Amino acid sequence: MTIKDTAQAWEIRATETPFVGNKTSVRTDEVLMPDGSLVRRDYQVHPGSVAVLALDGEDRVLLIKQYRHPVRQKLWEIPAGLLDVPGENPLHAAQRELYEEAHVKAEDWRVLTDVYTTPGGCDEAVRIFLARGLAEADGERFEVEDEEADMEHARVPVDELVRGVLAGELHNNCLVVGVLALVAARSGEGIDALRPAQAPWPARPFEA
């Protein structure tokens, strides 16, 4: 048996959108179950996101620390952001986020992994990139606001991050998945075996 996620869409008999926010909305679908019953499923509709595990020449990961109001914590994270435009190229979005949040550019980009953050209640899909060959970005720094105006920055060794993840000290989804995926890639077929930066992404199709 091949262990691989597969596309499938159960019949929707009715749908409504009781809430529409600035970036996301909430949808309620009436879904036909295999036994013929109908159930209502509420979920957040999300445009999708990208995240960047930026690794410097000293094997340190570039981190930001940002306040996240829903969990009432300041979390260490990797640079990330929304796919603001439908069909937006995720690599271009990732490059933009790395510039805006860290004023950094990178020479080498690979797809580290793709994930659904909370598929039981949200359709958010995230593509996590590995970026290497880091350098200071050209031009002026991007002007940040709101939570981003209070961000802290750090570069932390990979081994220290792994320890923090397993100790329950680091909780951001993209940071946890990205760091452990990097370690897995290194212990497996290696970084060169990772998918190219423009690899297809069925969850959020785009034009290269």
PDB file of C-alpha atoms in Angstrom:
ATOM      1  CA  MET A   1       0.000   0.000   0.000  1.00  0.00           C
ATOM      2  CA  THR A   2       1.289   3.452  -0.941  1.00  0.00           C
ATOM      3  CA  ILE A   3       1.058   5.934   1.943  1.00  0.00           C
ATOM      4  CA  LYS A   4       0.056   9.090   0.119  1.00  0.00           C
ATOM      5  CA  ASP A   5      -2.690  11.671   0.582  1.00  0.00           C
ATOM      6  CA  THR A   6      -5.288  11.607  -2.184  1.00  0.00           C
ATOM      7  CA  ALA A   7      -7.708  14.214  -3.507  1.00  0.00           C
ATOM      8  CA  GLN A   8     -11.392  13.562  -2.802  1.00  0.00           C
ATOM      9  CA  ALA A   9     -14.462  15.788  -2.539  1.00  0.00           C
ATOM     10  CA  TRP A  10     -17.648  14.563  -0.869  1.00  0.00           C
ATOM     11  CA  GLU A  11     -20.885  16.039  -2.159  1.00  0.00           C
ATOM     12  CA  ILE A  12     -21.951  19.388  -0.691  1.00  0.00           C
ATOM     13  CA  ARG A  13     -25.723  19.835  -0.615  1.00  0.00           C
ATOM     14  CA  ALA A  14     -25.702  23.420   0.703  1.00  0.00           C
ATOM     15  CA  THR A  15     -23.174  26.070   1.714  1.00  0.00           C
ATOM     16  CA  GLU A  16     -23.176  29.479   3.378  1.00  0.00           C
ATOM     17  CA  THR A  17     -20.600  31.990   4.585  1.00  0.00           C
ATOM     18  CA  PRO A  18     -21.753  33.421   7.936  1.00  0.00           C
ATOM     19  CA  PHE A  19     -18.590  35.473   8.479  1.00  0.00           C
ATOM     20  CA  VAL A  20     -16.254  37.345   6.121  1.00  0.00           C
ATOM     21  CA  GLY A  21     -13.116  38.921   7.560  1.00  0.00           C
ATOM     22  CA  ASN A  22     -10.273  40.980   6.175  1.00  0.00           C
ATOM     23  CA  LYS A  23      -8.176  38.009   5.013  1.00  0.00           C
ATOM     24  CA  THR A  24     -10.191  34.905   5.885  1.00  0.00           C
ATOM     25  CA  SER A  25     -13.803  33.838   6.224  1.00  0.00           C
ATOM     26  CA  VAL A  26     -15.881  31.084   7.850  1.00  0.00           C
ATOM     27  CA  ARG A  27     -17.891  28.703   5.697  1.00  0.00           C
ATOM     28  CA  THR A  28     -20.574  26.192   6.661  1.00  0.00           C
ATOM     29  CA  ASP A  29     -21.114  23.249   4.302  1.00  0.00           C
ATOM     30  CA  GLU A  30     -23.821  20.585   4.450  1.00  0.00           C
ATOM     31  CA  VAL A  31     -21.887  17.439   3.494  1.00  0.00           C
ATOM     32  CA  LEU A  32     -23.261  14.085   2.387  1.00  0.00           C
ATOM     33  CA  MET A  33     -21.690  11.274   4.444  1.00  0.00           C
ATOM     34  CA  PRO A  34     -20.984   7.750   3.075  1.00  0.00           C
ATOM     35  CA  ASP A  35     -23.981   6.393   5.005  1.00  0.00           C
ATOM     36  CA  GLY A  36     -26.303   8.903   3.347  1.00  0.00           C
ATOM     37  CA  SER A  37     -26.652  11.253   6.317  1.00  0.00           C
ATOM     38  CA  LEU A  38     -26.072  15.014   6.084  1.00  0.00           C
ATOM     39  CA  VAL A  39     -23.804  16.846   8.524  1.00  0.00           C
ATOM     40  CA  ARG A  40     -22.771  20.479   8.837  1.00  0.00           C
ATOM     41  CA  ARG A  41     -19.076  21.317   8.814  1.00  0.00           C
ATOM     42  CA  ASP A  42     -17.773  24.781   9.802  1.00  0.00           C
ATOM     43  CA  TYR A  43     -14.283  25.774   8.717  1.00  0.00           C
ATOM     44  CA  GLN A  44     -12.073  28.769   8.092  1.00  0.00           C
ATOM     45  CA  VAL A  45     -11.399  29.605   4.442  1.00  0.00           C
ATOM     46  CA  HIS A  46      -7.791  30.736   4.046  1.00  0.00           C
ATOM     47  CA  PRO A  47      -5.842  32.025   1.007  1.00  0.00           C
ATOM     48  CA  GLY A  48      -2.752  29.955   1.850  1.00  0.00           C
ATOM     49  CA  SER A  49       0.673  30.887   3.177  1.00  0.00           C
ATOM     50  CA  VAL A  50       4.382  30.542   2.621  1.00  0.00           C
ATOM     51  CA  ALA A  51       7.175  30.232   5.181  1.00  0.00           C
ATOM     52  CA  VAL A  52      10.956  30.399   4.885  1.00  0.00           C
ATOM     53  CA  LEU A  53      13.510  28.418   6.847  1.00  0.00           C
ATOM     54  CA  ALA A  54      16.500  30.641   6.074  1.00  0.00           C
ATOM     55  CA  LEU A  55      19.792  28.918   6.903  1.00  0.00           C
ATOM     56  CA  ASP A  56      23.026  30.901   7.071  1.00  0.00           C
ATOM     57  CA  GLY A  57      26.612  29.753   6.552  1.00  0.00           C
ATOM     58  CA  GLU A  58      27.040  28.971  10.258  1.00  0.00           C
ATOM     59  CA  ASP A  59      24.097  26.538  10.257  1.00  0.00           C
ATOM     60  CA  ARG A  60      21.842  29.001  12.052  1.00  0.00           C
ATOM     61  CA  VAL A  61      18.180  29.600  11.277  1.00  0.00           C
ATOM     62  CA  LEU A  62      16.883  33.142  10.960  1.00  0.00           C
ATOM     63  CA  LEU A  63      14.033  33.655  13.446  1.00  0.00           C
ATOM     64  CA  ILE A  64      11.593  36.377  14.345  1.00  0.00           C
ATOM     65  CA  LYS A  65       9.614  36.691  17.578  1.00  0.00           C
ATOM     66  CA  GLN A  66       6.104  38.026  17.195  1.00  0.00           C
ATOM     67  CA  TYR A  67       3.017  38.476  19.367  1.00  0.00           C
ATOM     68  CA  ARG A  68       0.167  36.122  18.420  1.00  0.00           C
ATOM     69  CA  HIS A  69      -3.049  37.316  20.005  1.00  0.00           C
ATOM     70  CA  PRO A  70      -5.163  34.116  19.703  1.00  0.00           C
ATOM     71  CA  VAL A  71      -2.695  32.183  21.890  1.00  0.00           C
ATOM     72  CA  ARG A  72      -1.606  35.192  24.001  1.00  0.00           C
ATOM     73  CA  GLN A  73       2.089  34.511  23.460  1.00  0.00           C
ATOM     74  CA  LYS A  74       5.102  35.914  21.675  1.00  0.00           C
ATOM     75  CA  LEU A  75       6.320  33.046  19.518  1.00  0.00           C
ATOM     76  CA  TRP A  76       9.643  32.411  17.833  1.00  0.00           C
ATOM     77  CA  GLU A  77       8.837  31.809  14.182  1.00  0.00           C
ATOM     78  CA  ILE A  78      10.403  31.674  10.748  1.00  0.00           C
ATOM     79  CA  PRO A  79       9.456  34.431   8.259  1.00  0.00           C
ATOM     80  CA  ALA A  80       6.033  33.730   6.774  1.00  0.00           C
ATOM     81  CA  GLY A  81       3.079  35.416   5.173  1.00  0.00           C
ATOM     82  CA  LEU A  82      -0.137  35.085   3.223  1.00  0.00           C
ATOM     83  CA  LEU A  83      -0.555  34.435  -0.465  1.00  0.00           C
ATOM     84  CA  ASP A  84      -2.226  37.790  -0.973  1.00  0.00           C
ATOM     85  CA  VAL A  85      -3.155  37.322  -4.633  1.00  0.00           C
ATOM     86  CA  PRO A  86      -5.016  34.256  -5.980  1.00  0.00           C
ATOM     87  CA  GLY A  87      -2.622  32.187  -8.094  1.00  0.00           C
ATOM     88  CA  GLU A  88       0.416  34.062  -6.750  1.00  0.00           C
ATOM     89  CA  ASN A  89       3.734  32.280  -7.292  1.00  0.00           C
ATOM     90  CA  PRO A  90       4.662  30.969  -3.817  1.00  0.00           C
ATOM     91  CA  LEU A  91       8.406  31.434  -4.389  1.00  0.00           C
ATOM     92  CA  HIS A  92       7.897  35.115  -5.155  1.00  0.00           C
ATOM     93  CA  ALA A  93       5.731  35.451  -2.047  1.00  0.00           C
ATOM     94  CA  ALA A  94       8.397  33.742   0.092  1.00  0.00           C
ATOM     95  CA  GLN A  95      11.120  36.016  -1.258  1.00  0.00           C
ATOM     96  CA  ARG A  96       8.929  39.010  -0.455  1.00  0.00           C
ATOM     97  CA  GLU A  97       8.315  37.844   3.120  1.00  0.00           C
ATOM     98  CA  LEU A  98      12.016  37.210   3.751  1.00  0.00           C
ATOM     99  CA  TYR A  99      12.775  40.733   2.575  1.00  0.00           C
ATOM    100  CA  GLU A 100       9.944  42.414   4.465  1.00  0.00           C
ATOM    101  CA  GLU A 101      10.397  40.626   7.797  1.00  0.00           C
ATOM    102  CA  ALA A 102      14.180  40.225   7.886  1.00  0.00           C
ATOM    103  CA  HIS A 103      15.630  42.429   5.094  1.00  0.00           C
ATOM    104  CA  VAL A 104      17.435  39.372   3.740  1.00  0.00           C
ATOM    105  CA  LYS A 105      17.745  37.779   0.306  1.00  0.00           C
ATOM    106  CA  ALA A 106      18.869  34.243  -0.598  1.00  0.00           C
ATOM    107  CA  GLU A 107      20.600  32.648  -3.578  1.00  0.00           C
ATOM    108  CA  ASP A 108      19.434  29.035  -3.240  1.00  0.00           C
ATOM    109  CA  TRP A 109      15.781  28.083  -2.782  1.00  0.00           C
ATOM    110  CA  ARG A 110      14.230  24.603  -2.359  1.00  0.00           C
ATOM    111  CA  VAL A 111      10.823  23.329  -1.293  1.00  0.00           C
ATOM    112  CA  LEU A 112      11.282  21.842   2.163  1.00  0.00           C
ATOM    113  CA  THR A 113       7.728  20.551   2.645  1.00  0.00           C
ATOM    114  CA  ASP A 114       4.032  21.344   2.161  1.00  0.00           C
ATOM    115  CA  VAL A 115       1.508  21.110   4.997  1.00  0.00           C
ATOM    116  CA  TYR A 116      -2.109  21.761   5.949  1.00  0.00           C
ATOM    117  CA  THR A 117      -1.899  23.539   9.298  1.00  0.00           C
ATOM    118  CA  THR A 118      -5.255  22.480  10.809  1.00  0.00           C
ATOM    119  CA  PRO A 119      -7.193  20.426   8.215  1.00  0.00           C
ATOM    120  CA  GLY A 120      -9.975  19.608  10.646  1.00  0.00           C
ATOM    121  CA  GLY A 121     -11.078  23.229  10.869  1.00  0.00           C
ATOM    122  CA  CYS A 122      -9.247  25.307   8.263  1.00  0.00           C
ATOM    123  CA  ASP A 123      -8.222  24.861   4.618  1.00  0.00           C
ATOM    124  CA  GLU A 124      -4.928  26.753   5.045  1.00  0.00           C
ATOM    125  CA  ALA A 125      -2.100  25.225   3.001  1.00  0.00           C
ATOM    126  CA  VAL A 126       1.500  26.279   3.678  1.00  0.00           C
ATOM    127  CA  ARG A 127       4.570  25.758   1.534  1.00  0.00           C
ATOM    128  CA  ILE A 128       7.764  25.858   3.592  1.00  0.00           C
ATOM    129  CA  PHE A 129      10.906  26.772   1.676  1.00  0.00           C
ATOM    130  CA  LEU A 130      14.558  26.226   2.546  1.00  0.00           C
ATOM    131  CA  ALA A 131      16.609  29.308   1.656  1.00  0.00           C
ATOM    132  CA  ARG A 132      20.419  29.336   1.685  1.00  0.00           C
ATOM    133  CA  GLY A 133      23.151  31.695   0.562  1.00  0.00           C
ATOM    134  CA  LEU A 134      21.818  34.549   2.696  1.00  0.00           C
ATOM    135  CA  ALA A 135      22.830  38.187   2.301  1.00  0.00           C
ATOM    136  CA  GLU A 136      21.551  41.597   3.335  1.00  0.00           C
ATOM    137  CA  ALA A 137      18.797  42.747   0.980  1.00  0.00           C
ATOM    138  CA  ASP A 138      19.271  45.771  -1.224  1.00  0.00           C
ATOM    139  CA  GLY A 139      17.523  49.084  -0.630  1.00  0.00           C
ATOM    140  CA  GLU A 140      15.683  50.434   2.394  1.00  0.00           C
ATOM    141  CA  ARG A 141      14.068  48.288   5.023  1.00  0.00           C
ATOM    142  CA  PHE A 142      10.370  47.543   4.647  1.00  0.00           C
ATOM    143  CA  GLU A 143       8.230  49.669   6.971  1.00  0.00           C
ATOM    144  CA  VAL A 144       6.409  47.329   9.377  1.00  0.00           C
ATOM    145  CA  GLU A 145       3.318  47.997  11.482  1.00  0.00           C
ATOM    146  CA  ASP A 146       1.018  46.468  14.114  1.00  0.00           C
ATOM    147  CA  GLU A 147       2.450  43.228  15.636  1.00  0.00           C
ATOM    148  CA  GLU A 148       5.378  43.266  13.212  1.00  0.00           C
ATOM    149  CA  ALA A 149       6.574  46.606  14.613  1.00  0.00           C
ATOM    150  CA  ASP A 150       7.420  44.798  17.865  1.00  0.00           C
ATOM    151  CA  MET A 151       9.299  41.860  16.279  1.00  0.00           C
ATOM    152  CA  GLU A 152      12.613  40.577  17.623  1.00  0.00           C
ATOM    153  CA  HIS A 153      15.219  38.877  15.421  1.00  0.00           C
ATOM    154  CA  ALA A 154      17.745  36.117  16.114  1.00  0.00           C
ATOM    155  CA  ARG A 155      19.865  33.489  14.376  1.00  0.00           C
ATOM    156  CA  VAL A 156      19.813  30.186  16.232  1.00  0.00           C
ATOM    157  CA  PRO A 157      21.762  26.941  15.559  1.00  0.00           C
ATOM    158  CA  VAL A 158      19.695  24.090  14.143  1.00  0.00           C
ATOM    159  CA  ASP A 159      20.626  21.723  17.012  1.00  0.00           C
ATOM    160  CA  GLU A 160      19.402  24.242  19.587  1.00  0.00           C
ATOM    161  CA  LEU A 161      16.080  24.565  17.786  1.00  0.00           C
ATOM    162  CA  VAL A 162      15.599  20.800  17.662  1.00  0.00           C
ATOM    163  CA  ARG A 163      16.167  20.645  21.411  1.00  0.00           C
ATOM    164  CA  GLY A 164      13.649  23.450  21.967  1.00  0.00           C
ATOM    165  CA  VAL A 165      11.038  21.788  19.783  1.00  0.00           C
ATOM    166  CA  LEU A 166      11.307  18.434  21.574  1.00  0.00           C
ATOM    167  CA  ALA A 167      11.329  20.150  24.972  1.00  0.00           C
ATOM    168  CA  GLY A 168       8.021  21.865  24.221  1.00  0.00           C
ATOM    169  CA  GLU A 169       9.592  25.336  24.295  1.00  0.00           C
ATOM    170  CA  LEU A 170       8.892  26.251  20.653  1.00  0.00           C
ATOM    171  CA  HIS A 171       5.375  25.942  19.271  1.00  0.00           C
ATOM    172  CA  ASN A 172       5.024  27.709  15.929  1.00  0.00           C
ATOM    173  CA  ASN A 173       3.833  25.179  13.361  1.00  0.00           C
ATOM    174  CA  CYS A 174       6.077  26.282  10.495  1.00  0.00           C
ATOM    175  CA  LEU A 175       9.169  26.506  12.695  1.00  0.00           C
ATOM    176  CA  VAL A 176       8.610  23.051  14.189  1.00  0.00           C
ATOM    177  CA  VAL A 177       7.829  21.372  10.863  1.00  0.00           C
ATOM    178  CA  GLY A 178      10.559  23.237   8.998  1.00  0.00           C
ATOM    179  CA  VAL A 179      13.365  22.453  11.432  1.00  0.00           C
ATOM    180  CA  LEU A 180      12.462  18.775  11.782  1.00  0.00           C
ATOM    181  CA  ALA A 181      12.043  18.458   8.000  1.00  0.00           C
ATOM    182  CA  LEU A 182      15.519  19.931   7.510  1.00  0.00           C
ATOM    183  CA  VAL A 183      17.027  17.401   9.924  1.00  0.00           C
ATOM    184  CA  ALA A 184      15.134  14.574   8.196  1.00  0.00           C
ATOM    185  CA  ALA A 185      16.312  15.707   4.761  1.00  0.00           C
ATOM    186  CA  ARG A 186      19.927  15.800   5.914  1.00  0.00           C
ATOM    187  CA  SER A 187      19.742  12.320   7.431  1.00  0.00           C
ATOM    188  CA  GLY A 188      17.990  10.936   4.350  1.00  0.00           C
ATOM    189  CA  GLU A 189      18.766  11.650   0.697  1.00  0.00           C
ATOM    190  CA  GLY A 190      20.242  15.077   1.417  1.00  0.00           C
ATOM    191  CA  ILE A 191      19.370  18.684   0.632  1.00  0.00           C
ATOM    192  CA  ASP A 192      20.029  18.257  -3.088  1.00  0.00           C
ATOM    193  CA  ALA A 193      17.185  15.739  -3.256  1.00  0.00           C
ATOM    194  CA  LEU A 194      14.610  18.323  -2.127  1.00  0.00           C
ATOM    195  CA  ARG A 195      12.098  19.519  -4.691  1.00  0.00           C
ATOM    196  CA  PRO A 196      12.966  22.612  -6.753  1.00  0.00           C
ATOM    197  CA  ALA A 197      11.561  25.955  -5.660  1.00  0.00           C
ATOM    198  CA  GLN A 198       9.055  26.007  -8.527  1.00  0.00           C
ATOM    199  CA  ALA A 199       7.715  22.482  -7.875  1.00  0.00           C
ATOM    200  CA  PRO A 200       3.958  22.093  -8.507  1.00  0.00           C
ATOM    201  CA  TRP A 201       1.673  22.663  -5.529  1.00  0.00           C
ATOM    202  CA  PRO A 202      -1.788  21.169  -6.102  1.00  0.00           C
ATOM    203  CA  ALA A 203      -3.171  22.753  -2.926  1.00  0.00           C
ATOM    204  CA  ARG A 204      -2.500  26.240  -4.328  1.00  0.00           C
ATOM    205  CA  PRO A 205      -1.909  26.058  -8.109  1.00  0.00           C
ATOM    206  CA  PHE A 206       0.239  28.814  -9.597  1.00  0.00           C
ATOM    207  CA  GLU A 207       2.023  29.875 -12.760  1.00  0.00           C
ATOM    208  CA  ALA A 208       5.829  29.691 -12.665  1.00  0.00           C
TER     209      ALA A 208
END
